[in-house]
Amino acid sequence: MAAVKGKDTKPEMIVRKHLFFRGLRFRIQVKKLPGTPDIVLPKYKTVIFVNGCFWHGHEGCRYFRLPKSNVEFWKEKIERNVARDVRNEAELKALGWHIIRVWECEIKTVAQREEYLKHLYDRIVNSAQSYLIETDIDNPSIAAEPESEQSYGNNNHS
């Protein structure tokens, strides 16, 4: 596990390069925020976590499968990771941050990557709408949902 990268992963670099190319400026790996988000956009009060499907237990994803050996260890490890993600997300929301979670599988294939990244950008800069991005690797669907100002800080779309 020592060889597993915790930052500057390929999916994270893809997202960062796209956002920078589109003119967004951000900070990376801000340790002062709960969970040390991968990307922090202070101007938009938004944080982005780029998660590996295996390490963060992406249920229903074809890239998330428990190993056949040492099953109990891996199950507990991934459950701890998921619990930590939930706890960090709650703390960030309490501080007024908007959270976006990008899954590795959502940008893995080039065919769906460009459309997904365009909608990710729109979700960040368009405060009038929240983009609910639900992607099944074989069947992507992206929907925009208008939100009221009252529910903006408490949305569960991330």
Short mmCIF file of C-alpha atoms in Angstrom, two decimals:
data_model
loop_
_atom_site.label_atom_id
_atom_site.label_comp_id
_atom_site.label_asym_id
_atom_site.label_seq_id
_atom_site.Cartn_x
_atom_site.Cartn_y
_atom_site.Cartn_z
CA MET A 1 0.00 0.00 0.00
CA ALA A 2 3.00 2.30 0.34
CA ALA A 3 3.06 2.66 -3.45
CA VAL A 4 -0.52 3.96 -3.59
CA LYS A 5 -0.56 7.67 -4.36
CA GLY A 6 -2.61 9.89 -2.08
CA LYS A 7 -2.31 13.02 -4.18
CA ASP A 8 -1.58 14.00 -7.76
CA THR A 9 -3.33 10.88 -9.04
CA LYS A 10 -4.18 10.60 -12.72
CA PRO A 11 -7.93 11.31 -12.22
CA GLU A 12 -7.08 14.29 -9.99
CA MET A 13 -4.66 15.70 -12.58
CA ILE A 14 -7.30 15.35 -15.32
CA VAL A 15 -9.80 17.37 -13.26
CA ARG A 16 -7.22 19.99 -12.24
CA LYS A 17 -5.96 20.50 -15.80
CA HIS A 18 -9.50 20.93 -17.11
CA LEU A 19 -10.50 23.43 -14.44
CA PHE A 20 -7.29 25.43 -14.89
CA PHE A 21 -7.75 25.43 -18.68
CA ARG A 22 -11.29 26.79 -18.16
CA GLY A 23 -9.87 29.68 -16.12
CA LEU A 24 -10.60 28.52 -12.58
CA ARG A 25 -7.91 29.04 -9.98
CA PHE A 26 -7.74 26.82 -6.95
CA ARG A 27 -5.63 25.48 -4.14
CA ILE A 28 -4.73 21.83 -3.75
CA GLN A 29 -4.52 19.63 -0.66
CA VAL A 30 -5.59 22.30 1.84
CA LYS A 31 -4.71 20.73 5.17
CA LYS A 32 -6.63 23.30 7.23
CA LEU A 33 -9.95 21.95 5.92
CA PRO A 34 -11.50 18.69 7.13
CA GLY A 35 -10.48 15.79 4.92
CA THR A 36 -7.76 17.76 3.10
CA PRO A 37 -9.79 18.28 -0.10
CA ASP A 38 -8.00 17.55 -3.38
CA ILE A 39 -9.14 20.83 -4.94
CA VAL A 40 -10.37 23.96 -3.14
CA LEU A 41 -12.02 26.84 -4.98
CA PRO A 42 -12.28 29.61 -2.35
CA LYS A 43 -14.02 32.04 -4.74
CA TYR A 44 -16.92 29.59 -5.08
CA LYS A 45 -16.66 28.20 -1.52
CA THR A 46 -16.43 24.76 -3.13
CA VAL A 47 -14.22 21.76 -2.47
CA ILE A 48 -13.69 18.78 -4.74
CA PHE A 49 -12.70 15.30 -3.69
CA VAL A 50 -11.46 13.07 -6.51
CA ASN A 51 -12.06 9.57 -5.18
CA GLY A 52 -10.77 6.22 -6.29
CA CYS A 53 -13.69 3.82 -6.60
CA PHE A 54 -11.94 1.03 -4.69
CA TRP A 55 -10.54 3.07 -1.79
CA HIS A 56 -13.76 4.96 -1.11
CA GLY A 57 -16.21 2.10 -1.62
CA HIS A 58 -18.10 3.33 -4.69
CA GLU A 59 -21.12 1.03 -4.44
CA GLY A 60 -22.50 -0.23 -7.72
CA CYS A 61 -19.32 0.65 -9.61
CA ARG A 62 -17.71 -2.02 -11.71
CA TYR A 63 -14.29 -0.91 -10.45
CA PHE A 64 -15.18 -1.55 -6.80
CA ARG A 65 -14.69 -5.15 -5.75
CA LEU A 66 -13.31 -6.44 -2.49
CA PRO A 67 -10.21 -8.58 -2.92
CA LYS A 68 -10.74 -12.30 -2.48
CA SER A 69 -7.96 -12.59 0.10
CA ASN A 70 -7.97 -10.95 3.52
CA VAL A 71 -11.59 -9.92 2.95
CA GLU A 72 -12.29 -8.82 6.52
CA PHE A 73 -9.29 -6.46 6.56
CA TRP A 74 -10.28 -4.79 3.30
CA LYS A 75 -13.95 -4.55 4.24
CA GLU A 76 -13.10 -2.81 7.53
CA LYS A 77 -10.56 -0.52 5.86
CA ILE A 78 -12.98 0.65 3.19
CA GLU A 79 -15.80 1.06 5.74
CA ARG A 80 -13.49 3.31 7.80
CA ASN A 81 -12.65 5.34 4.69
CA VAL A 82 -16.35 5.79 3.87
CA ALA A 83 -17.18 6.76 7.47
CA ARG A 84 -14.32 9.29 7.43
CA ASP A 85 -15.63 10.73 4.13
CA VAL A 86 -19.11 11.18 5.63
CA ARG A 87 -17.70 12.83 8.76
CA ASN A 88 -15.49 15.22 6.73
CA GLU A 89 -18.37 16.11 4.44
CA ALA A 90 -20.59 16.98 7.42
CA GLU A 91 -17.86 19.18 8.90
CA LEU A 92 -17.29 20.98 5.60
CA LYS A 93 -21.02 21.59 5.14
CA ALA A 94 -21.20 22.98 8.68
CA LEU A 95 -18.44 25.43 7.69
CA GLY A 96 -20.48 26.51 4.66
CA TRP A 97 -18.54 24.71 1.92
CA HIS A 98 -20.14 23.07 -1.12
CA ILE A 99 -18.81 19.59 -1.72
CA ILE A 100 -18.34 17.87 -5.05
CA ARG A 101 -17.24 14.26 -5.17
CA VAL A 102 -15.75 13.09 -8.47
CA TRP A 103 -15.43 9.33 -8.85
CA GLU A 104 -12.57 7.79 -10.78
CA CYS A 105 -15.02 5.86 -13.00
CA GLU A 106 -16.77 9.06 -14.08
CA ILE A 107 -13.72 10.30 -15.93
CA LYS A 108 -11.97 7.02 -16.71
CA THR A 109 -13.16 6.75 -20.32
CA VAL A 110 -12.37 9.56 -22.72
CA ALA A 111 -15.79 9.28 -24.39
CA GLN A 112 -17.70 10.49 -21.33
CA ARG A 113 -14.90 12.54 -19.73
CA GLU A 114 -15.33 15.75 -21.75
CA GLU A 115 -19.07 16.01 -21.18
CA TYR A 116 -18.67 15.20 -17.50
CA LEU A 117 -15.95 17.84 -17.04
CA LYS A 118 -18.05 20.48 -18.82
CA HIS A 119 -20.91 19.83 -16.41
CA LEU A 120 -18.52 19.81 -13.46
CA TYR A 121 -17.33 23.28 -14.47
CA ASP A 122 -20.93 24.48 -14.84
CA ARG A 123 -21.79 23.09 -11.42
CA ILE A 124 -18.94 25.07 -9.86
CA VAL A 125 -19.53 28.46 -11.51
CA ASN A 126 -23.32 28.47 -11.82
CA SER A 127 -24.66 29.20 -8.37
CA ALA A 128 -28.27 29.35 -9.59
CA GLN A 129 -28.34 25.63 -10.34
CA SER A 130 -26.84 22.55 -8.85
CA TYR A 131 -25.88 19.85 -11.29
CA LEU A 132 -26.75 16.40 -10.08
CA ILE A 133 -24.34 14.17 -11.91
CA GLU A 134 -25.20 10.51 -11.70
CA THR A 135 -23.01 8.43 -13.89
CA ASP A 136 -23.12 4.78 -14.59
CA ILE A 137 -20.04 3.95 -16.64
CA ASP A 138 -22.22 2.52 -19.43
CA ASN A 139 -25.13 4.94 -19.13
CA PRO A 140 -24.26 8.52 -18.14
CA SER A 141 -27.08 10.89 -17.21
CA ILE A 142 -26.70 14.48 -16.17
CA ALA A 143 -29.53 16.63 -14.90
CA ALA A 144 -29.73 20.23 -13.73
CA GLU A 145 -31.88 21.01 -10.74
CA PRO A 146 -32.79 24.55 -9.69
CA GLU A 147 -32.33 25.19 -5.99
CA SER A 148 -33.62 27.77 -3.62
CA GLU A 149 -31.10 29.87 -1.69
CA GLN A 150 -32.26 28.29 1.57
CA SER A 151 -31.44 24.76 0.49
CA TYR A 152 -28.16 25.60 -1.23
CA GLY A 153 -25.96 24.90 1.75
CA ASN A 154 -27.85 21.76 2.69
CA ASN A 155 -28.10 19.95 -0.61
CA ASN A 156 -27.40 16.25 -0.71
CA HIS A 157 -26.45 16.12 -4.37
CA SER A 158 -22.72 15.73 -3.80
#
